[in-house]
PDB file of C-alpha atoms in Angstrom:
ATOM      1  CA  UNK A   1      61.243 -27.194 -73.095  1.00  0.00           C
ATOM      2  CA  UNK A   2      61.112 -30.894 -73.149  1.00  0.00           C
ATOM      3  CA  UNK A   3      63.986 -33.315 -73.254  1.00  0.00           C
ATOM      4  CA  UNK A   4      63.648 -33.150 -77.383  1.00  0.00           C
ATOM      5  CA  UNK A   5      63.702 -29.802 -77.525  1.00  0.00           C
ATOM      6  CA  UNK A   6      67.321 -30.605 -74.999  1.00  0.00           C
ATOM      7  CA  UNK A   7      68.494 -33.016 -77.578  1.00  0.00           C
ATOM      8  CA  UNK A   8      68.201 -30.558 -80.113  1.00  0.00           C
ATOM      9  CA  UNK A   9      70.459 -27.548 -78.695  1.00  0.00           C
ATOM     10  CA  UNK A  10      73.029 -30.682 -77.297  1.00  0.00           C
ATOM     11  CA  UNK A  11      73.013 -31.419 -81.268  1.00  0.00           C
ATOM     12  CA  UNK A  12      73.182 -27.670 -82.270  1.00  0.00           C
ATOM     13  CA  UNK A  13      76.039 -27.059 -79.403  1.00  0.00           C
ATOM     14  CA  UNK A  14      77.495 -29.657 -81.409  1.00  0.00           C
ATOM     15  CA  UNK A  15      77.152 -28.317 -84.591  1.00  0.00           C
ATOM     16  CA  UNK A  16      75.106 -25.395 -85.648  1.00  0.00           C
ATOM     17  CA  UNK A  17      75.331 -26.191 -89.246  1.00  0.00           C
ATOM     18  CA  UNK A  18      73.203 -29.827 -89.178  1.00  0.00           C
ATOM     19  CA  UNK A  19      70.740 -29.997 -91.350  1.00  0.00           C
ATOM     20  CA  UNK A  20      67.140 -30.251 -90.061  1.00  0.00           C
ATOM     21  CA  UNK A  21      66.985 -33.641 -92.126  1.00  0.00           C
ATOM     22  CA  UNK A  22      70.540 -35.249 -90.183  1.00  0.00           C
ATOM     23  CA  UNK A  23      68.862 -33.254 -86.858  1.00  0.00           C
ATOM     24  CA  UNK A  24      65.596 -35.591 -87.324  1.00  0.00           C
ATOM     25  CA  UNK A  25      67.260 -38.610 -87.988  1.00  0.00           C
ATOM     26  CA  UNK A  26      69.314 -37.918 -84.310  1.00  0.00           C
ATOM     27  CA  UNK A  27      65.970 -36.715 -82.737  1.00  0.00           C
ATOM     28  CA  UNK A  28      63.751 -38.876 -84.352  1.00  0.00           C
ATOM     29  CA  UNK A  29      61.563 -36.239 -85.683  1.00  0.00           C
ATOM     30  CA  UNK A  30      60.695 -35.452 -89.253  1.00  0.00           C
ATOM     31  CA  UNK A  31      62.994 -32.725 -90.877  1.00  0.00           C
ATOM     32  CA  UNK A  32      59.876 -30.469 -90.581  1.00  0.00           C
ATOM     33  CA  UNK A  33      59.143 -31.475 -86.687  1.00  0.00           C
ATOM     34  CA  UNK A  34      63.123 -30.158 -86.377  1.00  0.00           C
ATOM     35  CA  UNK A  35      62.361 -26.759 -88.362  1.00  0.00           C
ATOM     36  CA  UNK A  36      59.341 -25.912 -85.994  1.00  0.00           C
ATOM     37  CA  UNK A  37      60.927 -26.786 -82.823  1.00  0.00           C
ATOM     38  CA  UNK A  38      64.103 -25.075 -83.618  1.00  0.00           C
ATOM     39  CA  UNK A  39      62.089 -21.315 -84.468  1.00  0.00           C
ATOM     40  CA  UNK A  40      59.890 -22.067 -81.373  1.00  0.00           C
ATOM     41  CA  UNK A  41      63.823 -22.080 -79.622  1.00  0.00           C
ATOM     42  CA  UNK A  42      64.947 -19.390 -81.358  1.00  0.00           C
ATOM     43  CA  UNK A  43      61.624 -16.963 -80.492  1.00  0.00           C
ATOM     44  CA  UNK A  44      61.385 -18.143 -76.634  1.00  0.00           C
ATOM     45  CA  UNK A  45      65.470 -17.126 -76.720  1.00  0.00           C
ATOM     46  CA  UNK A  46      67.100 -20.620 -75.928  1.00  0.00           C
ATOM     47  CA  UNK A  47      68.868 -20.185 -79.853  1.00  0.00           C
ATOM     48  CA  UNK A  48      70.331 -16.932 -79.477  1.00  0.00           C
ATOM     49  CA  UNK A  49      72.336 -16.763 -82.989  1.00  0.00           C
ATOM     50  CA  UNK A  50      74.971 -18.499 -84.862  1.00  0.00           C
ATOM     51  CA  UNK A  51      78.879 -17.877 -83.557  1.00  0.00           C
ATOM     52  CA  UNK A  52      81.939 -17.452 -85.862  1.00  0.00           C
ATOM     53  CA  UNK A  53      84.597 -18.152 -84.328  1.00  0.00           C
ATOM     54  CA  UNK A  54      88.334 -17.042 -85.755  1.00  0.00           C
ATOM     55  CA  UNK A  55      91.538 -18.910 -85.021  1.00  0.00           C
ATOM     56  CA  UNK A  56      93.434 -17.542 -81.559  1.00  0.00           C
ATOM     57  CA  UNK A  57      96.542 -17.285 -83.481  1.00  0.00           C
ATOM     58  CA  UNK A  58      97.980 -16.107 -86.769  1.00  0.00           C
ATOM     59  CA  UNK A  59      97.546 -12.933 -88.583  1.00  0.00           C
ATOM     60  CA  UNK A  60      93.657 -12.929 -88.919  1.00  0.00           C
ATOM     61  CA  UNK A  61      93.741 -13.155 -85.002  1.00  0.00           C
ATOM     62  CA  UNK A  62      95.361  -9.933 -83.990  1.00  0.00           C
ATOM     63  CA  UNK A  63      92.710  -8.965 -81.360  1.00  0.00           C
ATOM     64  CA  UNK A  64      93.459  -6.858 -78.376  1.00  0.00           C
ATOM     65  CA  UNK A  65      91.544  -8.047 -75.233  1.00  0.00           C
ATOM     66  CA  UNK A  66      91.039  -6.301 -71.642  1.00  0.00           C
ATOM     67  CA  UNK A  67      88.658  -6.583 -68.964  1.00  0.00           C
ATOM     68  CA  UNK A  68      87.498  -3.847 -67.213  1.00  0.00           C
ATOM     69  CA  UNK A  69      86.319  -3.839 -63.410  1.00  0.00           C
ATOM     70  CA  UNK A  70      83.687  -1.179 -62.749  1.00  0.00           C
ATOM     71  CA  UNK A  71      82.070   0.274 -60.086  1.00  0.00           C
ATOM     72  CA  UNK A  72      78.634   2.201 -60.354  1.00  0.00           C
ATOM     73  CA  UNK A  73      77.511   4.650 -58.319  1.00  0.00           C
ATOM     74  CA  UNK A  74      74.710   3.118 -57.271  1.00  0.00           C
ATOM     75  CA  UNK A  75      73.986  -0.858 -58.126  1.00  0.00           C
ATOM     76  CA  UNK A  76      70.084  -0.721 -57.856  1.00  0.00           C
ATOM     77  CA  UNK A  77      69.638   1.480 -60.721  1.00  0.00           C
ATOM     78  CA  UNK A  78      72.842   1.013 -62.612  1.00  0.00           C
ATOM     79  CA  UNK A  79      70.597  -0.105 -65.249  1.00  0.00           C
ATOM     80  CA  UNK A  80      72.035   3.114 -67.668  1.00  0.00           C
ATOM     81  CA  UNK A  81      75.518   1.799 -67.515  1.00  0.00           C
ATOM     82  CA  UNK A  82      74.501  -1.574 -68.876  1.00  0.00           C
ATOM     83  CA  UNK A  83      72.172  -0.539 -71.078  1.00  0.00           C
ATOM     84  CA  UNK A  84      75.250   1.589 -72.589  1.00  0.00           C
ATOM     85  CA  UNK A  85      77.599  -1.167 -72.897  1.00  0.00           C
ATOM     86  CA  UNK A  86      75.575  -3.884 -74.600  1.00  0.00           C
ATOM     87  CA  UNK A  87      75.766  -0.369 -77.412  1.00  0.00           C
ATOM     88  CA  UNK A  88      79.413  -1.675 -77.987  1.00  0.00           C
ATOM     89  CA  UNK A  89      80.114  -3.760 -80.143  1.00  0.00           C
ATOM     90  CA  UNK A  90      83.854  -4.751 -78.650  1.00  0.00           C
ATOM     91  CA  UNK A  91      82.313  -5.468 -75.538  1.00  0.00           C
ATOM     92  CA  UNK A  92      82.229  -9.375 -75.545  1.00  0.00           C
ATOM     93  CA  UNK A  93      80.825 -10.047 -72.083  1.00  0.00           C
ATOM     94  CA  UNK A  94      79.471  -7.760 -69.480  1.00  0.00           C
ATOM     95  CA  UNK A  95      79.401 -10.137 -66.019  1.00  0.00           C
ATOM     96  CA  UNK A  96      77.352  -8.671 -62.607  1.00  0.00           C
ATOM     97  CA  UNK A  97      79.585  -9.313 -59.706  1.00  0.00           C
ATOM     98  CA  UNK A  98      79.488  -9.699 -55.845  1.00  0.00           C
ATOM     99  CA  UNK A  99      81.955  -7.571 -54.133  1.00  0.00           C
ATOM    100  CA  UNK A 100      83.579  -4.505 -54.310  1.00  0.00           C
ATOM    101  CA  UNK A 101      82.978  -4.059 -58.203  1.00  0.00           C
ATOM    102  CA  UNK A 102      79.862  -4.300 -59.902  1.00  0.00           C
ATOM    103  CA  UNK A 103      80.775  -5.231 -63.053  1.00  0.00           C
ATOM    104  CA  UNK A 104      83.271  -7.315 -65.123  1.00  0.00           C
ATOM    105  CA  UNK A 105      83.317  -6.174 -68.779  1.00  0.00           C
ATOM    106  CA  UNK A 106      85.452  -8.230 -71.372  1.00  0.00           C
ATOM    107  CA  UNK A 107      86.727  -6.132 -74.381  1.00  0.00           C
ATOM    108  CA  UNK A 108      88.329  -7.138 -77.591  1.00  0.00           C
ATOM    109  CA  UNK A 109      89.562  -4.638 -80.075  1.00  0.00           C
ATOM    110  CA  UNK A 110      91.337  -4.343 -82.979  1.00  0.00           C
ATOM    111  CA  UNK A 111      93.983  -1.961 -81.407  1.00  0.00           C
ATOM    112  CA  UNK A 112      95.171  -0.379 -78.258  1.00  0.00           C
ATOM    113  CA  UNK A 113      93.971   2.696 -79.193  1.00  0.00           C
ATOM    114  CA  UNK A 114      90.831   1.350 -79.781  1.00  0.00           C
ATOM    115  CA  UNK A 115      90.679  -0.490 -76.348  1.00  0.00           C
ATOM    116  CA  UNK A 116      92.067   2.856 -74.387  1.00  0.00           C
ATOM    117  CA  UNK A 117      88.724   4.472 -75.915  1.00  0.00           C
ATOM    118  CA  UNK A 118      86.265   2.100 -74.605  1.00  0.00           C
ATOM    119  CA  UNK A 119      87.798   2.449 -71.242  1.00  0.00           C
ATOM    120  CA  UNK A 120      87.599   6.567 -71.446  1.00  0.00           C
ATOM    121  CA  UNK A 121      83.873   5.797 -73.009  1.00  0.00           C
ATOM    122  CA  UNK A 122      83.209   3.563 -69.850  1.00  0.00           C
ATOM    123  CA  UNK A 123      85.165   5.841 -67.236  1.00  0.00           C
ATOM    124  CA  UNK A 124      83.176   8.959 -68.202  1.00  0.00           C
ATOM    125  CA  UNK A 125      79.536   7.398 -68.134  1.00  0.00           C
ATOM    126  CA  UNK A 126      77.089   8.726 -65.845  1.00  0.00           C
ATOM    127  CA  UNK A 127      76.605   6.479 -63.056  1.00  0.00           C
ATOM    128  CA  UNK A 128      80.599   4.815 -63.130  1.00  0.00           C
ATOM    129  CA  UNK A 129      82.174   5.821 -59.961  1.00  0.00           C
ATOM    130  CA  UNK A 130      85.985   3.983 -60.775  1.00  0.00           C
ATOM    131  CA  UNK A 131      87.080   1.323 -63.360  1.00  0.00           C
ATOM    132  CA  UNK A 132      90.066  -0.872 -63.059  1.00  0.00           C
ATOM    133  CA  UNK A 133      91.547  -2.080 -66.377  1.00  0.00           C
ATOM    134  CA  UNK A 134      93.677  -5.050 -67.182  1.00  0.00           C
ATOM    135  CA  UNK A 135      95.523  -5.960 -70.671  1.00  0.00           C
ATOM    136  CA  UNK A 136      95.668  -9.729 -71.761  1.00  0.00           C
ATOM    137  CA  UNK A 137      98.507 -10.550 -72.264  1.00  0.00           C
ATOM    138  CA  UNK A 138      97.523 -14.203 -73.313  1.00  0.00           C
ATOM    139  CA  UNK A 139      94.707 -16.956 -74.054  1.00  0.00           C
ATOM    140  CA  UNK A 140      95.472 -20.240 -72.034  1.00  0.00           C
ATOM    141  CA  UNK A 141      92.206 -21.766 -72.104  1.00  0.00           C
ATOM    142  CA  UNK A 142      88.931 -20.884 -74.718  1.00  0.00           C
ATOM    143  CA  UNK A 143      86.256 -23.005 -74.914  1.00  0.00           C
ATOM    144  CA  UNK A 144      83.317 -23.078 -77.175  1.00  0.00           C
ATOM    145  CA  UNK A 145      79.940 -23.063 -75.215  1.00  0.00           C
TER     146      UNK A 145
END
């Protein structure tokens, strides 16, 4: 990557809906220059996809999030575990930690219910030794990466 290529996702970051033409005009590139550097991004992984994101409040917003500590039986090749929960799609973030858990999983479900079955889906894989679970109660700070 060179420092276009870093102007580019700054723009995208930005706003992911630019056009190539307004993107080469803030580059300096030609609209086509913009199109070919932004697939080259997209196949080396640096574009990883295009986020919705829904309001935090109001009815269209009644999510249900946890996070889920979880220990492994053994960290060196916990690799089953994590290959199981990128298979969810309510999992939102799966984080390796230091310490006594190995993993911090982030969960957002339509209901309760819903989130109560992840956690028996998690607690019951081979390889997960304990979990520790905690509701959300509330949002205080969510920022767009």
């Amino acid at each position: 990557m060179d420092a276009i290529d870093e102007q580019i996702i700054t723009e995208l970051t930005r706003n992911a809906r630019i056009s190539h033409a307004e993107l080469g005009q803030r580059v300096r590139l030609s609209r086509n220059a913009v199109r070919q550097r932004v697939e080259r991004l997209e196949r080396q992984g640096h574009i990883g996809g295009y986020t919705i994101v829904r309001p935090s409040q109001g009815p269209d917003r009644a999510m249900v999030a946890a996070h889920v500590l979880v220990y492994r039986e053994d960290r060196m090749r916990g690799g089953d575990v994590l290959a199981a929960l990128r298979r969810i799609p309510e999992v939102v973030s799966c984080d390796v930690l230091s310490g006594q858990f190995d993993l911090l999983v982030s969960v957002e479900a339509a209901t309760l219910e819903r989130v109560q079955g992840i956690w028996e889906q998690i607690a019951q894989m081979p390889g997960v030794r304990d979990t520790v679970t905690a509701l959300a109660l509330s949002r205080v700070v969510s920022r767009p990466r």
